[in-house]
């Protein structure tokens, strides 16, 4: 590690206690999508203490922010991204407290040497990753328009510099029937809940004919008011996912066809509302490789790629389609635990979780320094993104 890199790492080490306190404060005070007011304020205040100028409420989102150092020279613009929304009821069971603290930590590391660097560094606060499409909203609002490379890390029970994600759609289904007395005159009713139950059964049968990467899962959000009344309304919410946008759209069409069949079978009237979720992740190979090198140099080994990769969806996928980006995974547990669980929530507050958050902040900051100072490396990053975009367009 050269002298500049050593000073980047030293700055993050000096802020270690602040970063861990920030992570644990976020964890103890979870706020859900679009309601992360205290979380955003905490992060903004920490960035301002370390020399950043912060604009709050960017992109029309009250809990989004964009922080920038005063140094602004010709060269690339690199952004560290922070997520800080929690899951309803279960809290920080996806480790966004660690993601946020690492993004700020990387920004603090670069701030120590920013006067010597070309280009500029941003820290962007991105609300509502858990189902709210915060990054998509910020993309559409132009918040990323001048960004040349973006990076964040995600906690996991394994360490991988690259991992794909699933493209997704959100689907709301509502059936409308006719109410009647469930015992005295059931034949006079049209049971909307029957239609919804048939839809769930049809989806269960449909799964056999789908590719292994397809995922369809949903919940009943309304199923009637009382058991002695034939329900005249029943509603559900679904997520439809697959490894690429095209197949995710095909799966959505097949789910809607199942919904239409259930409506015809029961006589209920169907309403559907589909909303595009997240794009699949297109990781930048050179950026991911450099992050992995730095992480390994800090004593965090890279795990072998698993034979079967378990995937979710993230709005970082949308960022990666628009510009070079990485979303590496860093282990915070010695046990194999899944995200969105109580076990993962506890790992996100553990001592190991904090240590790996600090390591991820350092690896991101060192990778950003390489982008800013090594013109050949930045050209490689740009070329990989351009080639990937061209290949995706050709496949589409």
Protein backbone atom coordinates (compact mmCIF):
# COMPACT_ATOMS: atom_id res chain seq x y z
CA UNK A 1 0.00 0.00 0.00
CA UNK A 2 1.46 3.39 -0.99
CA UNK A 3 1.66 6.45 1.25
CA UNK A 4 -1.63 7.89 0.01
CA UNK A 5 -3.42 4.62 0.68
CA UNK A 6 -1.93 4.41 4.16
CA UNK A 7 -3.27 7.87 4.95
CA UNK A 8 -6.72 6.92 3.65
CA UNK A 9 -6.75 3.87 5.93
CA UNK A 10 -5.41 5.90 8.88
CA UNK A 11 -8.22 8.45 8.50
CA UNK A 12 -10.84 5.71 8.65
CA UNK A 13 -9.13 4.18 11.66
CA UNK A 14 -9.18 7.59 13.37
CA UNK A 15 -12.95 7.80 12.77
CA UNK A 16 -13.52 4.20 13.82
CA UNK A 17 -15.37 4.97 17.06
CA UNK A 18 -17.63 7.50 15.32
CA UNK A 19 -18.48 5.03 12.56
CA UNK A 20 -19.27 2.19 14.94
CA UNK A 21 -21.38 4.48 17.09
CA UNK A 22 -23.24 5.60 13.95
CA UNK A 23 -23.85 2.00 12.87
CA UNK A 24 -25.16 1.02 16.28
CA UNK A 25 -27.32 4.12 16.63
CA UNK A 26 -28.97 3.39 13.29
CA UNK A 27 -29.47 -0.23 14.33
CA UNK A 28 -31.10 0.75 17.62
CA UNK A 29 -33.44 3.25 15.94
CA UNK A 30 -34.69 1.61 12.73
CA UNK A 31 -36.71 3.70 10.29
CA UNK A 32 -38.55 2.25 7.30
CA UNK A 33 -38.52 3.36 3.67
CA UNK A 34 -39.01 7.09 3.06
CA UNK A 35 -39.26 7.73 6.81
CA UNK A 36 -35.53 7.69 7.61
CA UNK A 37 -35.48 11.28 8.89
CA UNK A 38 -33.33 10.75 11.99
CA UNK A 39 -31.04 8.32 10.17
CA UNK A 40 -30.37 10.76 7.33
CA UNK A 41 -29.81 13.62 9.79
CA UNK A 42 -27.28 11.55 11.72
CA UNK A 43 -25.30 10.70 8.58
CA UNK A 44 -25.40 14.25 7.24
CA UNK A 45 -24.12 15.67 10.52
CA UNK A 46 -21.21 13.22 10.56
CA UNK A 47 -20.25 14.08 6.98
CA UNK A 48 -20.38 17.80 7.74
CA UNK A 49 -18.06 17.31 10.71
CA UNK A 50 -15.56 15.80 8.28
CA UNK A 51 -15.61 18.63 5.79
CA UNK A 52 -18.43 17.72 3.44
CA UNK A 53 -21.00 20.15 2.13
CA UNK A 54 -24.36 18.42 2.27
CA UNK A 55 -27.50 19.05 0.24
CA UNK A 56 -30.53 17.48 1.86
CA UNK A 57 -33.75 16.41 0.16
CA UNK A 58 -32.18 15.84 -3.28
CA UNK A 59 -34.20 14.23 -6.03
CA UNK A 60 -37.44 15.24 -4.37
CA UNK A 61 -36.91 12.76 -1.51
CA UNK A 62 -36.83 14.40 1.95
CA UNK A 63 -34.55 11.70 3.38
CA UNK A 64 -32.06 11.65 0.48
CA UNK A 65 -28.85 13.67 0.50
CA UNK A 66 -25.78 14.40 -1.59
CA UNK A 67 -22.53 15.30 0.17
CA UNK A 68 -19.51 16.73 -1.64
CA UNK A 69 -16.04 17.86 -0.66
CA UNK A 70 -15.04 21.43 -1.54
CA UNK A 71 -12.10 20.17 -3.64
CA UNK A 72 -13.33 19.92 -7.21
CA UNK A 73 -10.77 19.32 -9.96
CA UNK A 74 -10.92 17.89 -13.45
CA UNK A 75 -11.23 14.13 -13.41
CA UNK A 76 -13.70 11.36 -12.61
CA UNK A 77 -16.48 11.66 -10.05
CA UNK A 78 -16.81 8.73 -7.66
CA UNK A 79 -19.81 8.24 -5.36
CA UNK A 80 -20.14 6.12 -2.24
CA UNK A 81 -23.75 5.15 -1.63
CA UNK A 82 -25.47 4.83 1.73
CA UNK A 83 -28.59 2.81 2.47
CA UNK A 84 -30.23 3.30 5.86
CA UNK A 85 -33.83 2.13 5.68
CA UNK A 86 -34.91 -0.78 7.85
CA UNK A 87 -37.45 -3.54 7.31
CA UNK A 88 -40.93 -3.21 8.81
CA UNK A 89 -41.20 -4.91 12.21
CA UNK A 90 -37.87 -6.76 12.02
CA UNK A 91 -35.60 -3.70 11.88
CA UNK A 92 -32.08 -3.73 10.40
CA UNK A 93 -32.22 -7.38 9.34
CA UNK A 94 -30.54 -6.49 6.03
CA UNK A 95 -27.63 -4.65 7.64
CA UNK A 96 -28.27 -1.21 6.17
CA UNK A 97 -26.83 0.31 9.32
CA UNK A 98 -23.48 -1.16 8.22
CA UNK A 99 -23.94 -0.05 4.61
CA UNK A 100 -24.56 3.54 5.69
CA UNK A 101 -21.63 3.70 8.10
CA UNK A 102 -19.29 2.16 5.51
CA UNK A 103 -20.32 4.67 2.84
CA UNK A 104 -19.66 7.57 5.19
CA UNK A 105 -16.43 5.93 6.36
CA UNK A 106 -15.14 5.63 2.80
CA UNK A 107 -15.96 9.29 2.30
CA UNK A 108 -14.02 10.21 5.44
CA UNK A 109 -11.02 8.22 4.22
CA UNK A 110 -10.91 10.03 0.87
CA UNK A 111 -11.45 13.42 2.55
CA UNK A 112 -8.05 13.05 4.22
CA UNK A 113 -6.25 13.11 0.85
CA UNK A 114 -8.79 14.89 -1.36
CA UNK A 115 -6.57 17.97 -1.79
CA UNK A 116 -4.07 15.78 -3.65
CA UNK A 117 -6.56 14.01 -5.91
CA UNK A 118 -8.02 14.87 -9.29
CA UNK A 119 -11.75 14.61 -9.78
CA UNK A 120 -14.17 14.64 -6.88
CA UNK A 121 -15.88 12.40 -4.38
CA UNK A 122 -19.54 12.28 -3.35
CA UNK A 123 -21.44 10.46 -0.65
CA UNK A 124 -25.06 9.96 -1.72
CA UNK A 125 -27.77 8.99 0.73
CA UNK A 126 -30.26 6.72 -1.01
CA UNK A 127 -33.50 6.03 0.91
CA UNK A 128 -35.97 3.21 0.55
CA UNK A 129 -34.01 0.35 -0.95
CA UNK A 130 -36.43 -2.08 0.69
CA UNK A 131 -39.20 -1.88 -1.87
CA UNK A 132 -39.27 1.88 -2.41
CA UNK A 133 -36.89 2.18 -5.40
CA UNK A 134 -35.06 5.13 -3.87
CA UNK A 135 -32.07 4.91 -6.21
CA UNK A 136 -34.35 4.68 -9.25
CA UNK A 137 -36.08 7.87 -8.17
CA UNK A 138 -32.74 9.61 -7.70
CA UNK A 139 -31.53 8.36 -11.09
CA UNK A 140 -34.60 9.73 -12.81
CA UNK A 141 -34.16 13.04 -10.98
CA UNK A 142 -30.59 13.41 -12.30
CA UNK A 143 -28.79 12.95 -8.98
CA UNK A 144 -26.37 10.49 -10.62
CA UNK A 145 -26.04 12.38 -13.91
CA UNK A 146 -22.44 13.47 -13.28
CA UNK A 147 -21.25 10.32 -11.49
CA UNK A 148 -18.61 8.20 -13.28
CA UNK A 149 -18.49 5.29 -10.81
CA UNK A 150 -20.59 4.27 -7.81
CA UNK A 151 -19.94 1.77 -5.08
CA UNK A 152 -21.38 0.34 -1.90
CA UNK A 153 -20.99 -2.91 0.00
CA UNK A 154 -23.61 -5.27 1.35
CA UNK A 155 -23.23 -7.44 4.47
CA UNK A 156 -23.72 -11.18 4.04
CA UNK A 157 -22.57 -14.52 5.43
CA UNK A 158 -19.97 -14.82 2.62
CA UNK A 159 -17.49 -12.51 0.92
CA UNK A 160 -17.83 -12.13 -2.85
CA UNK A 161 -16.74 -9.14 -4.95
CA UNK A 162 -19.50 -9.80 -7.49
CA UNK A 163 -22.90 -11.44 -7.28
CA UNK A 164 -25.86 -11.14 -9.65
CA UNK A 165 -29.28 -9.91 -8.57
CA UNK A 166 -32.80 -10.50 -9.84
CA UNK A 167 -34.80 -8.16 -12.01
CA UNK A 168 -38.22 -7.62 -10.49
CA UNK A 169 -41.81 -6.49 -10.93
CA UNK A 170 -44.34 -5.61 -8.24
CA UNK A 171 -47.93 -6.68 -8.87
CA UNK A 172 -51.08 -5.74 -7.00
CA UNK A 173 -54.14 -7.92 -7.62
CA UNK A 174 -57.70 -7.11 -6.54
CA UNK A 175 -60.82 -9.21 -7.12
CA UNK A 176 -64.32 -7.78 -6.78
CA UNK A 177 -67.26 -10.07 -6.21
CA UNK A 178 -70.70 -9.81 -4.59
CA UNK A 179 -71.36 -10.09 -0.87
CA UNK A 180 -74.03 -12.35 0.57
CA UNK A 181 -74.78 -14.30 3.73
CA UNK A 182 -72.28 -17.17 3.82
CA UNK A 183 -74.76 -19.58 5.47
CA UNK A 184 -78.23 -18.42 4.43
CA UNK A 185 -77.60 -17.49 0.79
CA UNK A 186 -74.07 -18.36 -0.35
CA UNK A 187 -75.33 -19.06 -3.88
CA UNK A 188 -76.18 -15.39 -4.29
CA UNK A 189 -72.60 -14.28 -3.74
CA UNK A 190 -69.51 -14.06 -5.88
CA UNK A 191 -66.59 -14.99 -3.67
CA UNK A 192 -63.61 -12.72 -4.36
CA UNK A 193 -61.47 -14.65 -1.89
CA UNK A 194 -62.08 -17.87 -3.81
CA UNK A 195 -60.61 -16.18 -6.87
CA UNK A 196 -57.55 -15.07 -4.90
CA UNK A 197 -57.02 -18.54 -3.45
CA UNK A 198 -57.23 -20.00 -6.95
CA UNK A 199 -54.60 -17.52 -8.07
CA UNK A 200 -52.20 -18.69 -5.35
CA UNK A 201 -52.86 -22.32 -6.33
CA UNK A 202 -52.27 -21.53 -10.01
CA UNK A 203 -48.98 -19.79 -9.20
CA UNK A 204 -47.89 -22.82 -7.21
CA UNK A 205 -48.52 -25.03 -10.24
CA UNK A 206 -46.93 -22.51 -12.61
CA UNK A 207 -43.60 -22.64 -10.78
CA UNK A 208 -42.87 -26.12 -12.20
CA UNK A 209 -42.75 -24.64 -15.70
CA UNK A 210 -40.47 -21.71 -14.86
CA UNK A 211 -36.71 -21.40 -15.00
CA UNK A 212 -34.79 -22.04 -11.79
CA UNK A 213 -33.98 -18.35 -11.38
CA UNK A 214 -37.64 -17.26 -11.35
CA UNK A 215 -39.22 -16.24 -8.06
CA UNK A 216 -42.90 -15.44 -7.44
CA UNK A 217 -44.02 -14.67 -3.91
CA UNK A 218 -46.94 -12.78 -2.46
CA UNK A 219 -49.14 -12.04 0.52
CA UNK A 220 -52.88 -11.57 0.99
CA UNK A 221 -53.43 -7.95 1.99
CA UNK A 222 -57.22 -8.22 2.35
CA UNK A 223 -59.40 -11.33 2.43
CA UNK A 224 -62.77 -10.26 3.75
CA UNK A 225 -64.36 -8.71 6.83
CA UNK A 226 -66.11 -11.64 8.55
CA UNK A 227 -66.34 -15.41 8.02
CA UNK A 228 -70.16 -15.30 7.73
CA UNK A 229 -70.05 -12.88 4.78
CA UNK A 230 -69.06 -13.94 1.27
CA UNK A 231 -66.09 -11.59 0.58
CA UNK A 232 -66.88 -9.09 -2.15
CA UNK A 233 -63.25 -7.93 -2.23
CA UNK A 234 -59.91 -9.69 -1.91
CA UNK A 235 -56.46 -8.25 -2.58
CA UNK A 236 -52.87 -9.46 -2.70
CA UNK A 237 -49.42 -8.09 -3.39
CA UNK A 238 -46.78 -10.07 -5.33
CA UNK A 239 -43.14 -9.78 -6.30
CA UNK A 240 -42.17 -11.41 -9.59
CA UNK A 241 -38.45 -11.84 -10.22
CA UNK A 242 -35.96 -13.45 -12.59
CA UNK A 243 -32.30 -13.15 -13.51
CA UNK A 244 -32.93 -10.84 -16.47
CA UNK A 245 -35.48 -8.17 -17.32
CA UNK A 246 -36.92 -10.05 -20.29
CA UNK A 247 -37.73 -13.22 -18.39
CA UNK A 248 -39.05 -11.27 -15.40
CA UNK A 249 -41.52 -9.60 -17.77
CA UNK A 250 -42.50 -12.97 -19.24
CA UNK A 251 -43.14 -14.37 -15.75
CA UNK A 252 -45.27 -11.33 -14.92
CA UNK A 253 -47.43 -11.96 -18.00
CA UNK A 254 -47.95 -15.57 -16.98
CA UNK A 255 -48.94 -14.60 -13.44
CA UNK A 256 -51.47 -12.11 -14.81
CA UNK A 257 -52.84 -14.88 -17.07
CA UNK A 258 -53.32 -17.03 -13.95
CA UNK A 259 -55.15 -14.14 -12.31
CA UNK A 260 -57.43 -13.77 -15.32
CA UNK A 261 -58.20 -17.49 -15.28
CA UNK A 262 -59.22 -17.32 -11.63
CA UNK A 263 -61.52 -14.40 -12.40
CA UNK A 264 -63.23 -16.31 -15.19
CA UNK A 265 -63.60 -19.41 -13.03
CA UNK A 266 -65.30 -17.56 -10.15
CA UNK A 267 -67.08 -14.73 -11.93
CA UNK A 268 -65.14 -12.11 -9.96
CA UNK A 269 -63.95 -8.91 -11.60
CA UNK A 270 -60.18 -8.55 -11.73
CA UNK A 271 -57.99 -5.46 -11.33
CA UNK A 272 -54.21 -5.60 -11.67
CA UNK A 273 -51.56 -2.94 -11.23
CA UNK A 274 -47.98 -3.79 -12.26
CA UNK A 275 -45.01 -1.61 -11.40
CA UNK A 276 -41.43 -2.17 -12.56
CA UNK A 277 -39.25 -3.09 -9.63
CA UNK A 278 -35.47 -3.29 -9.91
CA UNK A 279 -33.16 -4.03 -12.80
CA UNK A 280 -30.67 -6.89 -12.60
CA UNK A 281 -27.19 -6.03 -11.33
CA UNK A 282 -24.45 -5.50 -13.92
CA UNK A 283 -21.30 -5.49 -11.81
CA UNK A 284 -18.19 -3.78 -13.16
CA UNK A 285 -15.44 -6.40 -13.30
CA UNK A 286 -12.38 -4.13 -12.95
CA UNK A 287 -13.91 -2.23 -10.04
CA UNK A 288 -14.98 -5.43 -8.30
CA UNK A 289 -11.58 -7.00 -8.83
CA UNK A 290 -9.76 -4.01 -7.37
CA UNK A 291 -12.11 -3.91 -4.38
CA UNK A 292 -11.39 -7.61 -3.78
CA UNK A 293 -7.63 -7.01 -3.90
CA UNK A 294 -7.84 -4.22 -1.36
CA UNK A 295 -10.19 -6.19 0.90
CA UNK A 296 -7.85 -9.20 0.87
CA UNK A 297 -4.88 -6.94 1.67
CA UNK A 298 -6.83 -5.82 4.76
CA UNK A 299 -7.12 -9.40 5.98
CA UNK A 300 -10.60 -10.28 4.72
CA UNK A 301 -10.37 -13.36 2.48
CA UNK A 302 -12.55 -13.78 -0.60
CA UNK A 303 -14.72 -16.90 -0.52
CA UNK A 304 -14.90 -19.34 -3.44
CA UNK A 305 -17.88 -18.70 -5.69
CA UNK A 306 -20.70 -21.02 -4.57
CA UNK A 307 -22.22 -23.52 -6.97
CA UNK A 308 -25.64 -22.04 -6.27
CA UNK A 309 -25.94 -18.32 -5.71
CA UNK A 310 -28.91 -17.15 -3.65
CA UNK A 311 -30.16 -13.86 -5.04
CA UNK A 312 -32.51 -11.06 -4.13
CA UNK A 313 -33.14 -7.74 -5.85
CA UNK A 314 -31.68 -4.29 -5.30
CA UNK A 315 -32.10 -0.84 -6.79
CA UNK A 316 -28.31 -0.78 -7.10
CA UNK A 317 -29.07 -2.87 -10.19
CA UNK A 318 -30.64 0.20 -11.77
CA UNK A 319 -27.56 2.28 -10.93
CA UNK A 320 -25.32 -0.40 -12.46
CA UNK A 321 -27.27 -0.24 -15.71
CA UNK A 322 -26.66 3.52 -15.91
CA UNK A 323 -22.97 3.74 -14.92
CA UNK A 324 -20.05 1.62 -13.68
CA UNK A 325 -20.95 0.27 -10.25
CA UNK A 326 -20.20 -2.46 -7.74
CA UNK A 327 -22.23 -4.06 -4.95
CA UNK A 328 -19.83 -6.54 -3.31
CA UNK A 329 -20.79 -8.75 -0.39
CA UNK A 330 -18.72 -8.97 2.79
CA UNK A 331 -19.25 -11.59 5.48
CA UNK A 332 -20.39 -10.41 8.91
CA UNK A 333 -21.03 -13.86 10.37
CA UNK A 334 -19.19 -17.13 10.82
CA UNK A 335 -22.50 -18.95 10.39
CA UNK A 336 -24.53 -19.35 7.20
CA UNK A 337 -27.45 -17.03 7.88
CA UNK A 338 -29.97 -15.55 5.49
CA UNK A 339 -30.89 -11.92 5.14
CA UNK A 340 -34.16 -10.51 6.47
CA UNK A 341 -33.97 -12.71 9.55
CA UNK A 342 -33.57 -12.09 13.27
CA UNK A 343 -30.19 -13.84 13.08
CA UNK A 344 -28.98 -11.42 10.42
CA UNK A 345 -30.25 -8.47 12.45
CA UNK A 346 -28.12 -9.63 15.38
CA UNK A 347 -25.07 -10.12 13.15
CA UNK A 348 -25.47 -6.53 11.93
CA UNK A 349 -24.82 -5.29 15.47
CA UNK A 350 -22.06 -7.79 16.30
CA UNK A 351 -18.41 -6.94 16.81
CA UNK A 352 -17.53 -8.87 13.65
CA UNK A 353 -20.13 -6.87 11.75
CA UNK A 354 -18.51 -3.62 12.83
CA UNK A 355 -15.01 -4.88 11.95
CA UNK A 356 -16.12 -5.88 8.47
CA UNK A 357 -17.92 -2.55 8.01
CA UNK A 358 -14.63 -0.75 8.72
CA UNK A 359 -12.77 -3.05 6.31
CA UNK A 360 -15.37 -2.48 3.57
CA UNK A 361 -15.09 1.30 4.05
CA UNK A 362 -11.32 1.08 3.61
CA UNK A 363 -11.54 -1.15 0.52
CA UNK A 364 -14.06 1.19 -1.12
CA UNK A 365 -11.97 4.26 -0.35
CA UNK A 366 -8.82 2.65 -1.74
CA UNK A 367 -10.69 1.56 -4.87
CA UNK A 368 -12.00 5.09 -5.34
CA UNK A 369 -8.47 6.47 -4.97
CA UNK A 370 -7.37 4.12 -7.78
CA UNK A 371 -10.17 5.37 -10.03
CA UNK A 372 -9.18 8.99 -9.37
CA UNK A 373 -5.40 8.63 -9.72
CA UNK A 374 -4.91 5.85 -12.29
CA UNK A 375 -6.12 6.99 -15.70
CA UNK A 376 -5.46 3.60 -17.30
CA UNK A 377 -7.52 1.86 -14.61
CA UNK A 378 -10.40 4.30 -15.04
CA UNK A 379 -10.30 3.71 -18.80
CA UNK A 380 -10.54 -0.03 -18.09
CA UNK A 381 -13.55 0.57 -15.83
CA UNK A 382 -15.27 2.63 -18.51
CA UNK A 383 -14.50 0.08 -21.21
CA UNK A 384 -15.94 -2.78 -19.15
CA UNK A 385 -19.13 -0.82 -18.62
CA UNK A 386 -19.46 0.11 -22.29
CA UNK A 387 -18.81 -3.46 -23.43
CA UNK A 388 -21.34 -4.79 -20.93
CA UNK A 389 -23.98 -2.32 -22.06
CA UNK A 390 -23.39 -3.23 -25.70
CA UNK A 391 -23.65 -6.96 -24.93
CA UNK A 392 -26.89 -6.43 -23.03
CA UNK A 393 -28.36 -4.38 -25.88
CA UNK A 394 -27.40 -7.09 -28.37
CA UNK A 395 -28.94 -9.82 -26.22
CA UNK A 396 -32.12 -7.77 -25.83
